[in-house]
CSV table of C-alpha atoms in Angstrom, one decimal:
chain,number,residue,atom,x,y,z
A,23,MET,CA,-22.1,-14.5,1.3
A,24,SER,CA,-18.6,-12.9,1.0
A,25,TYR,CA,-17.1,-11.1,4.0
A,26,PHE,CA,-17.2,-7.9,1.9
A,27,ASP,CA,-20.7,-8.4,0.5
A,28,GLY,CA,-22.8,-5.3,1.0
A,29,ARG,CA,-20.0,-3.4,2.8
A,30,VAL,CA,-18.7,0.0,1.8
A,31,VAL,CA,-15.0,-0.1,1.0
A,32,ALA,CA,-12.6,2.7,0.0
A,33,VAL,CA,-9.5,1.9,-2.0
A,34,THR,CA,-6.7,4.4,-2.7
A,35,GLY,CA,-4.5,4.0,-5.7
A,36,ALA,CA,-7.3,2.3,-7.4
A,37,GLY,CA,-6.3,3.3,-10.9
A,38,ALA,CA,-3.6,0.7,-11.4
A,39,GLY,CA,-1.8,-2.4,-10.1
A,40,VAL,CA,-2.8,-3.9,-6.8
A,41,GLY,CA,-5.3,-1.1,-6.1
A,42,ARG,CA,-7.1,-1.9,-9.4
A,43,GLN,CA,-7.2,-5.6,-8.6
A,44,LEU,CA,-8.5,-4.9,-5.1
A,45,ALA,CA,-11.3,-2.9,-6.6
A,46,ILE,CA,-12.1,-5.6,-9.2
A,47,GLN,CA,-12.1,-8.4,-6.6
A,48,LEU,CA,-14.1,-6.4,-4.0
A,49,ALA,CA,-16.7,-5.6,-6.6
A,50,GLY,CA,-16.9,-9.3,-7.5
A,51,GLN,CA,-17.5,-10.0,-3.8
A,52,GLY,CA,-20.4,-7.6,-3.6
A,53,ALA,CA,-18.8,-4.5,-2.0
A,54,THR,CA,-19.9,-1.0,-2.6
A,55,LEU,CA,-16.8,0.9,-3.6
A,56,SER,CA,-15.3,4.4,-3.2
A,57,LEU,CA,-12.3,4.4,-5.5
A,58,ILE,CA,-9.6,7.0,-5.1
A,59,ASP,CA,-6.7,7.9,-7.4
A,60,ARG,CA,-5.1,11.1,-8.7
A,61,ASP,CA,-5.5,9.9,-12.3
A,62,GLN,CA,-9.0,10.3,-13.8
A,63,HIS,CA,-8.2,8.2,-16.9
A,64,ALA,CA,-6.8,5.4,-14.8
A,65,LEU,CA,-9.9,5.4,-12.6
A,66,ASN,CA,-12.2,5.4,-15.6
A,67,GLN,CA,-10.3,2.2,-16.8
A,68,THR,CA,-10.8,0.6,-13.4
A,69,ILE,CA,-14.5,1.3,-13.5
A,70,SER,CA,-14.8,0.0,-17.0
A,71,LEU,CA,-13.1,-3.3,-16.0
A,72,ILE,CA,-15.4,-3.6,-13.0
A,73,GLY,CA,-18.4,-3.3,-15.3
A,74,THR,CA,-21.6,-4.6,-13.8
A,75,GLN,CA,-19.9,-6.6,-11.0
A,76,SER,CA,-20.6,-3.9,-8.4
A,77,GLY,CA,-24.0,-2.5,-7.8
A,78,VAL,CA,-22.8,0.9,-6.7
A,79,SER,CA,-19.4,2.6,-6.9
A,80,ARG,CA,-18.1,6.2,-6.9
A,81,MET,CA,-14.7,7.6,-7.8
A,82,SER,CA,-12.8,10.5,-6.5
A,83,VAL,CA,-9.8,12.1,-8.3
A,84,VAL,CA,-7.8,12.9,-5.2
A,85,ASP,CA,-4.1,13.0,-4.3
A,86,VAL,CA,-3.8,11.1,-1.0
A,87,SER,CA,-1.2,13.6,0.2
A,88,ASP,CA,-3.9,16.3,0.2
A,89,ARG,CA,-5.2,16.1,3.7
A,90,ASP,CA,-8.3,18.3,3.2
A,91,ALA,CA,-9.3,16.5,0.0
A,92,MET,CA,-9.0,13.1,1.7
A,93,HIS,CA,-11.3,14.2,4.6
A,94,ALA,CA,-13.8,15.7,2.1
A,95,CYS,CA,-13.7,12.4,0.2
A,96,ALA,CA,-14.4,10.4,3.3
A,97,ALA,CA,-17.3,12.6,4.2
A,98,GLU,CA,-18.7,12.5,0.7
A,99,THR,CA,-18.5,8.7,0.7
A,100,PHE,CA,-20.4,8.5,3.9
A,101,ASP,CA,-23.0,10.9,2.6
A,102,ALA,CA,-23.4,8.9,-0.5
A,103,PHE,CA,-23.7,5.4,1.1
A,104,GLY,CA,-24.6,6.0,4.7
A,105,SER,CA,-21.7,4.0,6.1
A,106,ILE,CA,-18.1,3.1,5.6
A,107,ASP,CA,-16.8,-0.3,6.6
A,108,ALA,CA,-13.2,-0.4,5.4
A,109,VAL,CA,-10.3,1.5,3.8
A,110,PHE,CA,-7.4,0.1,1.9
A,111,ASN,CA,-4.6,2.7,1.9
A,112,ASN,CA,-2.7,1.3,-1.0
A,113,ALA,CA,-1.5,4.4,-3.0
A,114,GLY,CA,2.3,4.7,-3.3
A,115,VAL,CA,5.3,5.7,-5.4
A,116,LEU,CA,8.7,4.3,-5.8
A,117,TYR,CA,12.0,6.3,-5.7
A,118,THR,CA,15.5,5.0,-6.3
A,119,GLY,CA,18.6,6.9,-5.3
A,120,ASP,CA,21.5,6.9,-2.8
A,121,VAL,CA,21.2,9.3,0.1
A,122,LEU,CA,24.0,11.5,-1.3
A,123,ASP,CA,22.4,11.7,-4.7
A,124,ALA,CA,18.7,12.1,-3.7
A,125,GLU,CA,17.3,15.6,-3.4
A,126,PHE,CA,15.5,16.8,-0.3
A,127,ASP,CA,12.4,17.3,-2.4
A,128,ASP,CA,12.5,13.7,-3.5
A,129,PHE,CA,12.5,12.5,0.2
A,130,ALA,CA,9.6,14.9,0.9
A,131,ARG,CA,7.6,13.7,-2.1
A,132,VAL,CA,8.0,10.0,-1.2
A,133,MET,CA,7.0,10.7,2.4
A,134,ARG,CA,4.0,12.8,1.4
A,135,THR,CA,2.5,10.0,-0.7
A,136,ASN,CA,3.7,6.8,0.9
A,137,PHE,CA,3.5,7.8,4.6
A,138,TRP,CA,1.3,10.8,4.9
A,139,GLY,CA,-1.1,9.3,2.3
A,140,VAL,CA,-1.6,6.4,4.7
A,141,VAL,CA,-2.0,8.7,7.7
A,142,ASN,CA,-4.5,10.9,5.8
A,143,GLY,CA,-6.5,8.0,4.6
A,144,SER,CA,-6.6,6.4,8.1
A,145,LYS,CA,-7.6,9.5,9.9
A,146,ALA,CA,-10.1,10.6,7.3
A,147,PHE,CA,-12.0,7.3,7.2
A,148,LEU,CA,-11.6,6.0,10.8
A,149,PRO,CA,-14.4,8.2,12.3
A,150,PHE,CA,-16.9,6.5,10.0
A,151,ILE,CA,-15.4,3.0,10.2
A,152,PHE,CA,-15.8,3.2,14.0
A,153,ARG,CA,-19.6,3.0,13.4
A,154,SER,CA,-19.3,-0.3,11.5
A,155,HIS,CA,-20.0,-3.5,13.5
A,156,GLU,CA,-16.8,-4.9,11.9
A,157,GLY,CA,-14.4,-2.5,10.3
A,158,ASN,CA,-11.1,-2.8,8.6
A,159,VAL,CA,-8.1,-0.5,8.1
A,160,VAL,CA,-5.6,-2.0,5.8
A,161,ASN,CA,-2.3,-0.1,5.2
A,162,VAL,CA,0.2,-1.1,2.6
A,163,SER,CA,3.8,-1.0,3.6
A,164,SER,CA,6.4,-3.1,1.7
A,165,ALA,CA,8.9,-5.9,2.1
A,166,PHE,CA,11.2,-2.8,2.3
A,167,GLY,CA,9.3,-1.9,5.4
A,168,LEU,CA,10.8,-5.1,7.0
A,169,MET,CA,14.3,-4.8,5.5
A,170,SER,CA,16.2,-1.8,4.2
A,171,ALA,CA,18.3,-1.8,1.0
A,172,PRO,CA,21.0,0.5,-0.4
A,173,GLY,CA,19.6,3.0,-2.9
A,174,TYR,CA,16.1,3.0,-1.4
A,175,SER,CA,16.5,5.1,1.7
A,176,ALA,CA,13.6,7.4,1.0
A,177,TYR,CA,11.3,4.5,0.1
A,178,ASN,CA,12.5,2.5,3.1
A,179,ALA,CA,11.9,5.4,5.4
A,180,ALA,CA,8.3,5.8,4.3
A,181,LYS,CA,7.5,2.1,4.4
A,182,PHE,CA,9.1,1.6,7.8
A,183,ALA,CA,7.0,4.6,9.0
A,184,VAL,CA,3.8,3.0,7.6
A,185,ARG,CA,4.7,-0.1,9.6
A,186,GLY,CA,5.2,1.7,12.8
A,187,PHE,CA,2.1,3.8,12.4
A,188,THR,CA,-0.1,0.8,11.6
A,189,GLU,CA,1.2,-1.3,14.4
A,190,SER,CA,0.5,1.5,16.9
A,191,LEU,CA,-2.9,2.1,15.4
A,192,ARG,CA,-3.7,-1.7,15.7
A,193,GLN,CA,-2.9,-1.6,19.4
A,194,GLU,CA,-5.1,1.5,19.9
A,195,MET,CA,-8.0,-0.2,18.2
A,196,LEU,CA,-7.6,-3.3,20.3
A,197,ILE,CA,-8.0,-1.1,23.4
A,198,LEU,CA,-10.6,1.5,22.2
A,199,HIS,CA,-12.4,0.0,19.2
A,200,PRO,CA,-11.9,-3.8,19.1
A,201,GLN,CA,-14.5,-4.2,16.3
A,202,VAL,CA,-12.0,-2.5,13.9
A,203,LYS,CA,-9.3,-4.8,12.5
A,204,VAL,CA,-6.0,-3.2,11.5
A,205,SER,CA,-3.6,-4.9,9.1
A,206,CYS,CA,-0.3,-3.9,7.6
A,207,VAL,CA,0.6,-5.4,4.2
A,208,PHE,CA,4.1,-6.2,3.2
A,209,PRO,CA,4.3,-7.0,-0.5
A,210,GLY,CA,7.4,-8.3,-2.2
A,211,GLY,CA,8.0,-7.7,-5.9
A,212,ILE,CA,4.6,-7.3,-7.7
A,213,LYS,CA,4.2,-7.2,-11.4
A,214,THR,CA,3.0,-3.6,-11.8
A,215,SER,CA,4.1,-0.5,-13.5
A,216,ILE,CA,5.6,1.0,-10.3
A,217,ALA,CA,9.2,0.9,-11.6
A,218,ARG,CA,8.3,2.5,-14.9
A,219,THR,CA,6.5,5.4,-13.1
A,220,ALA,CA,9.2,5.8,-10.4
A,221,ARG,CA,11.4,8.8,-10.0
A,222,MET,CA,15.2,8.2,-9.8
A,223,ALA,CA,18.2,10.2,-8.8
A,224,ALA,CA,20.3,11.7,-11.6
A,225,PRO,CA,23.1,9.1,-11.7
A,226,ILE,CA,20.7,6.1,-11.9
A,227,ASP,CA,20.5,4.1,-15.1
A,228,ARG,CA,16.7,4.2,-15.4
A,229,GLN,CA,16.3,1.5,-18.0
A,230,ALA,CA,18.6,-0.9,-16.0
A,231,VAL,CA,16.5,-0.4,-12.9
A,232,ILE,CA,13.3,-1.1,-14.7
A,233,GLU,CA,14.7,-4.2,-16.4
A,234,SER,CA,16.1,-5.5,-13.1
A,235,PHE,CA,12.8,-4.9,-11.3
A,236,GLU,CA,10.6,-6.5,-14.0
A,237,HIS,CA,12.9,-9.5,-14.8
A,238,ASN,CA,14.4,-10.3,-11.4
A,239,ILE,CA,12.2,-8.8,-8.6
A,240,ALA,CA,8.6,-8.7,-9.7
A,241,ARG,CA,7.4,-12.2,-9.2
A,242,THR,CA,3.8,-12.0,-8.0
A,243,GLU,CA,0.8,-11.1,-10.2
A,244,PRO,CA,-1.3,-8.2,-8.9
A,245,GLU,CA,-4.4,-10.5,-9.0
A,246,LYS,CA,-2.7,-12.9,-6.6
A,247,ALA,CA,-1.5,-10.1,-4.4
A,248,ALA,CA,-5.1,-8.7,-4.1
A,249,GLN,CA,-6.4,-12.2,-3.2
A,250,VAL,CA,-3.8,-12.5,-0.4
A,251,ILE,CA,-4.6,-9.0,0.9
A,252,LEU,CA,-8.3,-9.6,1.0
A,253,ARG,CA,-8.0,-12.9,2.7
A,254,GLY,CA,-5.7,-11.4,5.3
A,255,ALA,CA,-8.0,-8.5,5.9
A,256,LYS,CA,-11.0,-10.8,6.4
A,257,GLN,CA,-8.9,-12.7,9.0
A,258,GLY,CA,-7.8,-9.5,10.7
A,259,ARG,CA,-4.1,-10.6,10.4
A,260,PRO,CA,-1.7,-8.0,11.8
A,261,ARG,CA,0.8,-8.7,9.1
A,262,ILE,CA,-0.1,-9.7,5.6
A,263,LEU,CA,3.0,-11.0,3.7
A,264,VAL,CA,2.5,-11.0,-0.1
A,265,GLY,CA,4.8,-13.2,-2.2
A,266,ALA,CA,7.5,-15.8,-1.4
A,267,ASP,CA,10.1,-13.0,-1.3
A,268,ALA,CA,8.3,-11.1,1.4
A,269,ARG,CA,8.0,-14.3,3.5
A,270,ILE,CA,11.7,-14.9,3.1
A,271,ILE,CA,12.6,-11.4,4.0
A,272,ASP,CA,10.4,-11.6,7.1
A,273,VAL,CA,12.1,-14.8,8.2
A,274,LEU,CA,15.6,-13.4,7.4
A,275,THR,CA,15.1,-10.3,9.5
A,276,ARG,CA,13.6,-12.2,12.4
A,277,ILE,CA,16.6,-14.6,12.5
A,278,SER,CA,19.4,-12.2,11.7
A,279,GLY,CA,18.2,-9.1,13.4
A,280,SER,CA,20.5,-6.3,12.2
A,281,GLY,CA,22.8,-8.8,10.6
A,282,TYR,CA,21.2,-8.5,7.2
A,283,GLN,CA,22.7,-5.0,7.0
A,284,ARG,CA,26.1,-6.6,6.5
A,285,LEU,CA,24.9,-9.4,4.3
A,286,ILE,CA,23.3,-7.2,1.6
A,287,PRO,CA,26.2,-4.9,0.9
A,288,ALA,CA,28.5,-7.9,0.8
A,289,THR,CA,26.2,-9.5,-1.8
A,290,ASN,CA,26.1,-6.3,-3.8
A,291,ARG,CA,30.0,-6.1,-3.9
A,292,ALA,CA,30.2,-9.7,-5.0
A,293,ASN,CA,27.7,-9.1,-7.8
A,294,ARG,CA,29.7,-6.2,-9.0
A,295,SER,CA,33.1,-8.0,-9.0
C-alpha cells in the first residue's frame, strides 16, 4: 500500500503544472482528492487526465487568496469525506520587475496569492488534519525562498515569507501535534507555464523573460518535481529541494551566507558587458 492510499488530500493550484502532477500521482497512489484552483476549465482537464485512477475526487473553483472561500472549501471537503489527512499548498504566481518599476498593487497581488494563499490553506485545513493519525502540511516556497535575485523582489518576499511561516508552523506542530508533518518545498526551475502567465513590470521585455526561463532556467519536468515532493512529504522532511539548481542554491547560500548578494550582481554585470 502507498503512503497516500485511502487518505484524503487537498491540492491547491491543481489545474496546471506541479499541482496537476501532484493530483495525478496522488490519484495513482489511491488518494481521495480535493482539488482546488481558480480556473474551472483547468480543473476539468486535470480531472480528465486522472480518469479512473482515483475512486473519489471533488473539485472547488476557489481563489486561494479568498480566506472565507478556503475555509468553506475545507469544511465542505471534510463533510464530503469525513476526514482530511493532508494539504499541499502549491498555488502561486510569478512576477518580474525591479522595485522602482513595480506597482504597489503588483506587490500586493503576489503576496495575496503566494503568501496569504499558503496561510489560508494551512489555517483552513489544519483543524481537520489534526484529527488524522498521520497528517501532512506541505507548503511550496521556491529556490527564490532561499536566495534573492534582482528583478524578483515581490516574488522573493512572498517565497521567503512562506519559508518563515512554514518553519515556524513545523516547530509548533512538533510541540503541539507531532503526528502532523510539516514540509517546505523549494523548487528550482520547473518546466511549467508559470513564466507565460506571469505579470511583469512595464519596462520588462516579456518575450525575452519567457524565452530565458524556458530555455535556460526550467530544467525539471513537473512529473519529476511531483515525485520528489511526494517522497519528501512521506518522509516528513522539513526541506524538500526540487532540482539540481535548488540543491546548488541551498549549498551556495549555506556556504556564502550573505555573500551571494555580491556575486549575483557581479555576474549580471559581466553578462551584460
